[in-house]
Amino acid sequence: MKILNRSIISGTAIALFSVSVGALAASDETCYTIKTENRLNESTGRYENKLIKTRKNIHIDVNRPDIGKAGTETTYDASGSTTPSGKVNYKWETASGGFGFIGPTDQAQVIVKTDDASGVNAYTRITIIDPECKIANSSRIDVNYYP
């Protein structure tokens, strides 16, 4: 049995800005880390409390082999990936390398098979989407297939 490699990428989709103290939308606490800071208002010269929102990250975690035999089916699994809201959409894309997907490409797991029996360095791209927070993060996945 082949030991799988795990690629773990923590997305850095950060948006830092300040807003006036007030009511927050329900998804703000889900999608952002929110803290209050005492900031200087340069126009008045007074310190005021401001809410600071920092967007939470998407974490990409993909189980896949380092290498595989050309012409055989291989499973890539991104089910360990997480989003701030907990709602995850997947989008697998063929980037290059003479392989194709067998089955749907909008699931956590996809099956790939190389077309080239002579061997190939195949790479694909996974995009993890948080539909509630309206953010996404992508990562390139490389696998060497030997003849």
CSV table of N, CA and C in Angstrom, one decimal, residues 7-108:
chain,number,residue,atom,x,y,z
A,7,SER,N,-0.9,17.5,1.8
A,7,SER,CA,-0.5,18.9,1.6
A,7,SER,C,-1.5,19.7,2.4
A,8,ILE,N,-0.9,20.5,3.3
A,8,ILE,CA,-1.7,21.4,4.1
A,8,ILE,C,-1.3,22.8,3.9
A,9,ILE,N,-2.2,23.6,3.4
A,9,ILE,CA,-2.0,25.0,3.1
A,9,ILE,C,-3.0,25.9,3.9
A,10,SER,N,-2.5,26.8,4.6
A,10,SER,CA,-3.4,27.7,5.3
A,10,SER,C,-3.5,29.0,4.5
A,11,GLY,N,-4.7,29.3,4.0
A,11,GLY,CA,-4.9,30.5,3.2
A,11,GLY,C,-4.7,31.8,4.0
A,12,THR,N,-4.2,32.7,3.3
A,12,THR,CA,-4.0,34.0,4.0
A,12,THR,C,-4.9,35.1,3.3
A,13,ALA,N,-6.2,34.9,3.3
A,13,ALA,CA,-7.1,35.9,2.8
A,13,ALA,C,-7.5,36.8,3.9
A,14,ILE,N,-6.7,37.9,4.1
A,14,ILE,CA,-6.9,38.8,5.2
A,14,ILE,C,-7.4,40.1,4.7
A,15,ALA,N,-8.4,40.6,5.3
A,15,ALA,CA,-8.9,41.9,5.1
A,15,ALA,C,-8.9,42.7,6.4
A,16,LEU,N,-8.1,43.7,6.6
A,16,LEU,CA,-8.1,44.4,7.8
A,16,LEU,C,-8.6,45.8,7.6
A,17,PHE,N,-9.6,46.2,8.4
A,17,PHE,CA,-10.2,47.5,8.3
A,17,PHE,C,-10.9,47.8,9.5
A,18,SER,N,-11.2,49.1,9.8
A,18,SER,CA,-11.9,49.5,11.0
A,18,SER,C,-13.3,50.0,10.6
A,19,VAL,N,-14.2,49.8,11.5
A,19,VAL,CA,-15.6,50.3,11.3
A,19,VAL,C,-16.0,50.9,12.6
A,20,SER,N,-17.0,51.8,12.6
A,20,SER,CA,-17.6,52.4,13.8
A,20,SER,C,-18.2,51.3,14.6
A,21,VAL,N,-18.2,51.5,15.9
A,21,VAL,CA,-18.9,50.6,16.8
A,21,VAL,C,-20.4,50.6,16.5
A,22,GLY,N,-21.0,49.4,16.3
A,22,GLY,CA,-22.4,49.3,16.0
A,22,GLY,C,-22.7,47.9,15.9
A,23,ALA,N,-23.9,47.6,15.3
A,23,ALA,CA,-24.4,46.2,15.2
A,23,ALA,C,-23.6,45.5,14.1
A,24,LEU,N,-23.4,44.2,14.3
A,24,LEU,CA,-22.7,43.4,13.3
A,24,LEU,C,-23.7,42.4,12.7
A,25,ALA,N,-23.5,42.1,11.4
A,25,ALA,CA,-24.3,41.1,10.7
A,25,ALA,C,-24.0,39.8,11.3
A,26,ALA,N,-25.0,38.9,11.2
A,26,ALA,CA,-24.8,37.5,11.8
A,26,ALA,C,-23.5,36.8,11.3
A,27,SER,N,-23.2,37.0,10.0
A,27,SER,CA,-22.1,36.3,9.4
A,27,SER,C,-20.8,36.9,9.8
A,28,ASP,N,-20.8,38.2,10.3
A,28,ASP,CA,-19.5,38.8,10.7
A,28,ASP,C,-18.7,38.0,11.7
A,29,GLU,N,-19.4,37.5,12.7
A,29,GLU,CA,-18.7,36.7,13.7
A,29,GLU,C,-18.2,35.4,13.1
A,30,THR,N,-18.9,34.8,12.1
A,30,THR,CA,-18.5,33.6,11.5
A,30,THR,C,-17.3,33.8,10.6
A,31,CYS,N,-17.3,34.9,9.8
A,31,CYS,CA,-16.3,35.1,8.8
A,31,CYS,C,-15.1,35.9,9.2
A,32,TYR,N,-15.3,36.6,10.4
A,32,TYR,CA,-14.2,37.5,10.8
A,32,TYR,C,-13.8,37.3,12.3
A,33,THR,N,-12.6,37.6,12.6
A,33,THR,CA,-12.2,37.8,14.0
A,33,THR,C,-12.4,39.2,14.3
A,34,ILE,N,-13.2,39.5,15.3
A,34,ILE,CA,-13.6,40.9,15.6
A,34,ILE,C,-13.1,41.3,17.0
A,35,LYS,N,-12.4,42.4,17.1
A,35,LYS,CA,-11.9,42.9,18.4
A,35,LYS,C,-12.1,44.4,18.4
A,36,THR,N,-12.2,44.9,19.6
A,36,THR,CA,-12.3,46.4,19.8
A,36,THR,C,-11.0,47.0,20.2
A,37,GLU,N,-10.6,48.0,19.5
A,37,GLU,CA,-9.4,48.7,19.8
A,37,GLU,C,-9.7,50.2,20.0
A,38,ASN,N,-8.9,50.8,20.9
A,38,ASN,CA,-9.0,52.2,21.2
A,38,ASN,C,-8.0,52.9,20.2
A,39,ARG,N,-8.6,53.6,19.2
A,39,ARG,CA,-7.8,54.2,18.1
A,39,ARG,C,-7.9,55.7,18.1
A,40,LEU,N,-6.8,56.4,17.8
A,40,LEU,CA,-6.8,57.9,17.7
A,40,LEU,C,-7.6,58.3,16.4
A,41,ASN,N,-8.6,59.2,16.6
A,41,ASN,CA,-9.2,59.9,15.5
A,41,ASN,C,-8.4,61.1,15.2
A,42,GLU,N,-7.7,61.1,14.1
A,42,GLU,CA,-6.8,62.2,13.8
A,42,GLU,C,-7.6,63.6,13.6
A,43,SER,N,-8.8,63.5,13.1
A,43,SER,CA,-9.5,64.8,12.9
A,43,SER,C,-10.0,65.4,14.2
A,44,THR,N,-10.3,64.6,15.2
A,44,THR,CA,-10.7,65.2,16.5
A,44,THR,C,-9.6,65.2,17.5
A,45,GLY,N,-8.6,64.4,17.3
A,45,GLY,CA,-7.5,64.3,18.3
A,45,GLY,C,-7.9,63.5,19.6
A,46,ARG,N,-9.1,62.8,19.5
A,46,ARG,CA,-9.6,62.0,20.6
A,46,ARG,C,-9.5,60.5,20.3
A,47,TYR,N,-9.3,59.7,21.3
A,47,TYR,CA,-9.3,58.2,21.1
A,47,TYR,C,-10.8,57.7,21.1
A,48,GLU,N,-11.1,56.8,20.2
A,48,GLU,CA,-12.4,56.3,20.1
A,48,GLU,C,-12.3,54.8,19.9
A,49,ASN,N,-13.3,54.1,20.4
A,49,ASN,CA,-13.4,52.6,20.3
A,49,ASN,C,-13.8,52.3,18.8
A,50,LYS,N,-13.0,51.4,18.2
A,50,LYS,CA,-13.3,51.0,16.8
A,50,LYS,C,-13.3,49.4,16.8
A,51,LEU,N,-14.2,48.9,16.0
A,51,LEU,CA,-14.2,47.4,15.8
A,51,LEU,C,-13.2,47.1,14.7
A,52,ILE,N,-12.3,46.2,14.9
A,52,ILE,CA,-11.4,45.8,13.9
A,52,ILE,C,-11.8,44.4,13.4
A,53,LYS,N,-12.0,44.3,12.1
A,53,LYS,CA,-12.4,43.0,11.6
A,53,LYS,C,-11.3,42.4,10.7
A,54,THR,N,-10.9,41.2,11.0
A,54,THR,CA,-9.9,40.5,10.2
A,54,THR,C,-10.5,39.2,9.7
A,55,ARG,N,-10.5,39.1,8.4
A,55,ARG,CA,-11.1,37.9,7.7
A,55,ARG,C,-10.4,36.6,8.2
A,56,LYS,N,-11.2,35.6,8.6
A,56,LYS,CA,-10.7,34.3,8.9
A,56,LYS,C,-10.2,33.6,7.7
A,57,ASN,N,-9.3,32.6,7.8
A,57,ASN,CA,-8.7,31.9,6.7
A,57,ASN,C,-9.4,30.6,6.3
A,58,ILE,N,-9.2,30.2,5.1
A,58,ILE,CA,-9.6,28.9,4.6
A,58,ILE,C,-8.3,28.1,4.8
A,59,HIS,N,-8.5,26.8,5.2
A,59,HIS,CA,-7.4,25.9,5.4
A,59,HIS,C,-7.6,24.7,4.4
A,60,ILE,N,-6.6,24.6,3.5
A,60,ILE,CA,-6.6,23.5,2.5
A,60,ILE,C,-5.8,22.3,3.0
A,61,ASP,N,-6.4,21.2,3.0
A,61,ASP,CA,-5.8,19.9,3.4
A,61,ASP,C,-6.1,18.8,2.4
A,62,VAL,N,-5.1,18.4,1.6
A,62,VAL,CA,-5.3,17.4,0.6
A,62,VAL,C,-4.5,16.2,0.8
A,63,ASN,N,-5.1,15.0,0.8
A,63,ASN,CA,-4.4,13.7,0.8
A,63,ASN,C,-4.3,13.3,-0.6
A,64,ARG,N,-3.1,12.9,-1.0
A,64,ARG,CA,-2.8,12.5,-2.4
A,64,ARG,C,-1.5,11.8,-2.4
A,65,PRO,N,-1.2,10.9,-3.4
A,65,PRO,CA,0.1,10.3,-3.4
A,65,PRO,C,1.2,11.2,-3.9
A,66,ASP,N,2.4,10.9,-3.5
A,66,ASP,CA,3.6,11.7,-4.1
A,66,ASP,C,3.8,11.2,-5.5
A,67,ILE,N,3.7,9.9,-5.7
A,67,ILE,CA,3.9,9.3,-7.0
A,67,ILE,C,2.8,8.3,-7.3
A,68,GLY,N,2.6,7.9,-8.5
A,68,GLY,CA,1.7,6.9,-8.9
A,68,GLY,C,2.0,6.2,-10.2
A,69,LYS,N,1.4,5.1,-10.5
A,69,LYS,CA,1.7,4.4,-11.7
A,69,LYS,C,0.8,5.0,-12.8
A,70,ALA,N,1.4,5.3,-14.0
A,70,ALA,CA,0.6,5.9,-15.1
A,70,ALA,C,-0.4,4.9,-15.5
A,71,GLY,N,-1.6,5.4,-15.9
A,71,GLY,CA,-2.7,4.5,-16.3
A,71,GLY,C,-3.6,3.9,-15.2
A,72,THR,N,-3.2,4.2,-14.0
A,72,THR,CA,-4.1,3.7,-12.9
A,72,THR,C,-4.8,4.8,-12.3
A,73,GLU,N,-5.9,4.5,-11.6
A,73,GLU,CA,-6.8,5.5,-10.9
A,73,GLU,C,-6.1,5.9,-9.6
A,74,THR,N,-6.2,7.2,-9.3
A,74,THR,CA,-5.7,7.7,-8.0
A,74,THR,C,-6.7,8.6,-7.4
A,75,THR,N,-6.8,8.6,-6.1
A,75,THR,CA,-7.8,9.4,-5.4
A,75,THR,C,-7.1,10.6,-4.7
A,76,TYR,N,-7.6,11.8,-4.9
A,76,TYR,CA,-7.2,13.0,-4.2
A,76,TYR,C,-8.4,13.3,-3.3
A,77,ASP,N,-8.1,13.6,-2.0
A,77,ASP,CA,-9.1,13.9,-1.0
A,77,ASP,C,-8.8,15.2,-0.3
A,78,ALA,N,-9.8,16.1,-0.5
A,78,ALA,CA,-9.7,17.4,0.2
A,78,ALA,C,-10.7,17.6,1.3
A,79,SER,N,-11.2,16.5,1.9
A,79,SER,CA,-12.2,16.5,2.9
A,79,SER,C,-11.7,17.1,4.2
A,80,GLY,N,-10.4,17.2,4.4
A,80,GLY,CA,-9.9,17.8,5.6
A,80,GLY,C,-9.8,19.3,5.6
A,81,SER,N,-10.2,19.9,4.4
A,81,SER,CA,-10.1,21.3,4.3
A,81,SER,C,-11.3,22.0,5.1
A,82,THR,N,-11.0,23.2,5.6
A,82,THR,CA,-12.0,23.8,6.4
A,82,THR,C,-12.2,25.3,6.0
A,83,THR,N,-13.4,25.8,6.3
A,83,THR,CA,-13.7,27.2,6.0
A,83,THR,C,-14.2,27.9,7.3
A,84,PRO,N,-14.2,29.2,7.3
A,84,PRO,CA,-14.7,29.9,8.6
A,84,PRO,C,-16.2,29.5,8.9
A,85,SER,N,-17.0,29.4,7.9
A,85,SER,CA,-18.4,29.1,8.2
A,85,SER,C,-18.7,27.6,8.3
A,86,GLY,N,-17.8,26.8,8.0
A,86,GLY,CA,-18.0,25.3,8.0
A,86,GLY,C,-18.7,24.8,6.8
A,87,LYS,N,-19.1,25.7,5.9
A,87,LYS,CA,-19.7,25.3,4.6
A,87,LYS,C,-18.6,25.3,3.6
A,88,VAL,N,-18.5,24.1,2.9
A,88,VAL,CA,-17.3,24.0,1.9
A,88,VAL,C,-17.9,23.6,0.5
A,89,ASN,N,-17.4,24.3,-0.5
A,89,ASN,CA,-17.6,23.9,-1.9
A,89,ASN,C,-16.3,23.6,-2.4
A,90,TYR,N,-16.2,22.6,-3.3
A,90,TYR,CA,-14.9,22.2,-3.9
A,90,TYR,C,-15.0,22.4,-5.4
A,91,LYS,N,-13.8,22.8,-6.0
A,91,LYS,CA,-13.7,22.9,-7.4
A,91,LYS,C,-12.3,22.4,-7.8
A,92,TRP,N,-12.3,21.2,-8.4
A,92,TRP,CA,-11.0,20.6,-8.9
A,92,TRP,C,-10.9,21.0,-10.4
A,93,GLU,N,-9.7,21.4,-10.8
A,93,GLU,CA,-9.4,21.8,-12.2
A,93,GLU,C,-8.2,21.1,-12.7
A,94,THR,N,-8.3,20.6,-14.0
A,94,THR,CA,-7.1,20.1,-14.6
A,94,THR,C,-6.2,21.3,-15.0
A,95,ALA,N,-5.0,21.2,-14.5
A,95,ALA,CA,-4.0,22.3,-14.9
A,95,ALA,C,-3.2,21.9,-16.1
A,96,SER,N,-2.5,20.7,-16.0
A,96,SER,CA,-1.8,20.2,-17.1
A,96,SER,C,-1.3,18.8,-16.7
A,97,GLY,N,-0.7,18.1,-17.7
A,97,GLY,CA,-0.1,16.8,-17.3
A,97,GLY,C,-0.7,15.6,-17.9
A,98,GLY,N,-1.6,15.7,-18.8
A,98,GLY,CA,-2.2,14.5,-19.5
A,98,GLY,C,-2.9,13.5,-18.6
A,99,PHE,N,-3.8,14.0,-17.7
A,99,PHE,CA,-4.6,13.2,-16.9
A,99,PHE,C,-6.0,13.8,-16.9
A,100,GLY,N,-7.0,12.9,-16.5
A,100,GLY,CA,-8.4,13.4,-16.5
A,100,GLY,C,-9.1,12.9,-15.2
A,101,PHE,N,-10.2,13.6,-14.9
A,101,PHE,CA,-11.0,13.2,-13.8
A,101,PHE,C,-12.0,12.2,-14.2
A,102,ILE,N,-12.2,11.2,-13.3
A,102,ILE,CA,-13.3,10.2,-13.5
A,102,ILE,C,-14.4,10.6,-12.5
A,103,GLY,N,-15.5,11.1,-13.0
A,103,GLY,CA,-16.6,11.5,-12.1
A,103,GLY,C,-16.6,13.0,-11.8
A,104,PRO,N,-17.4,13.4,-10.9
A,104,PRO,CA,-17.6,14.8,-10.6
A,104,PRO,C,-16.4,15.5,-10.0
A,105,THR,N,-16.3,16.8,-10.3
A,105,THR,CA,-15.1,17.6,-9.8
A,105,THR,C,-15.5,18.6,-8.8
A,106,ASP,N,-16.8,18.5,-8.3
A,106,ASP,CA,-17.2,19.4,-7.2
A,106,ASP,C,-17.4,18.7,-5.9
A,107,GLN,N,-16.7,17.6,-5.7
A,107,GLN,CA,-16.8,16.9,-4.4
A,107,GLN,C,-15.5,17.0,-3.7
A,108,ALA,N,-15.4,16.5,-2.4
A,108,ALA,CA,-14.2,16.6,-1.7
A,108,ALA,C,-13.2,15.6,-2.2
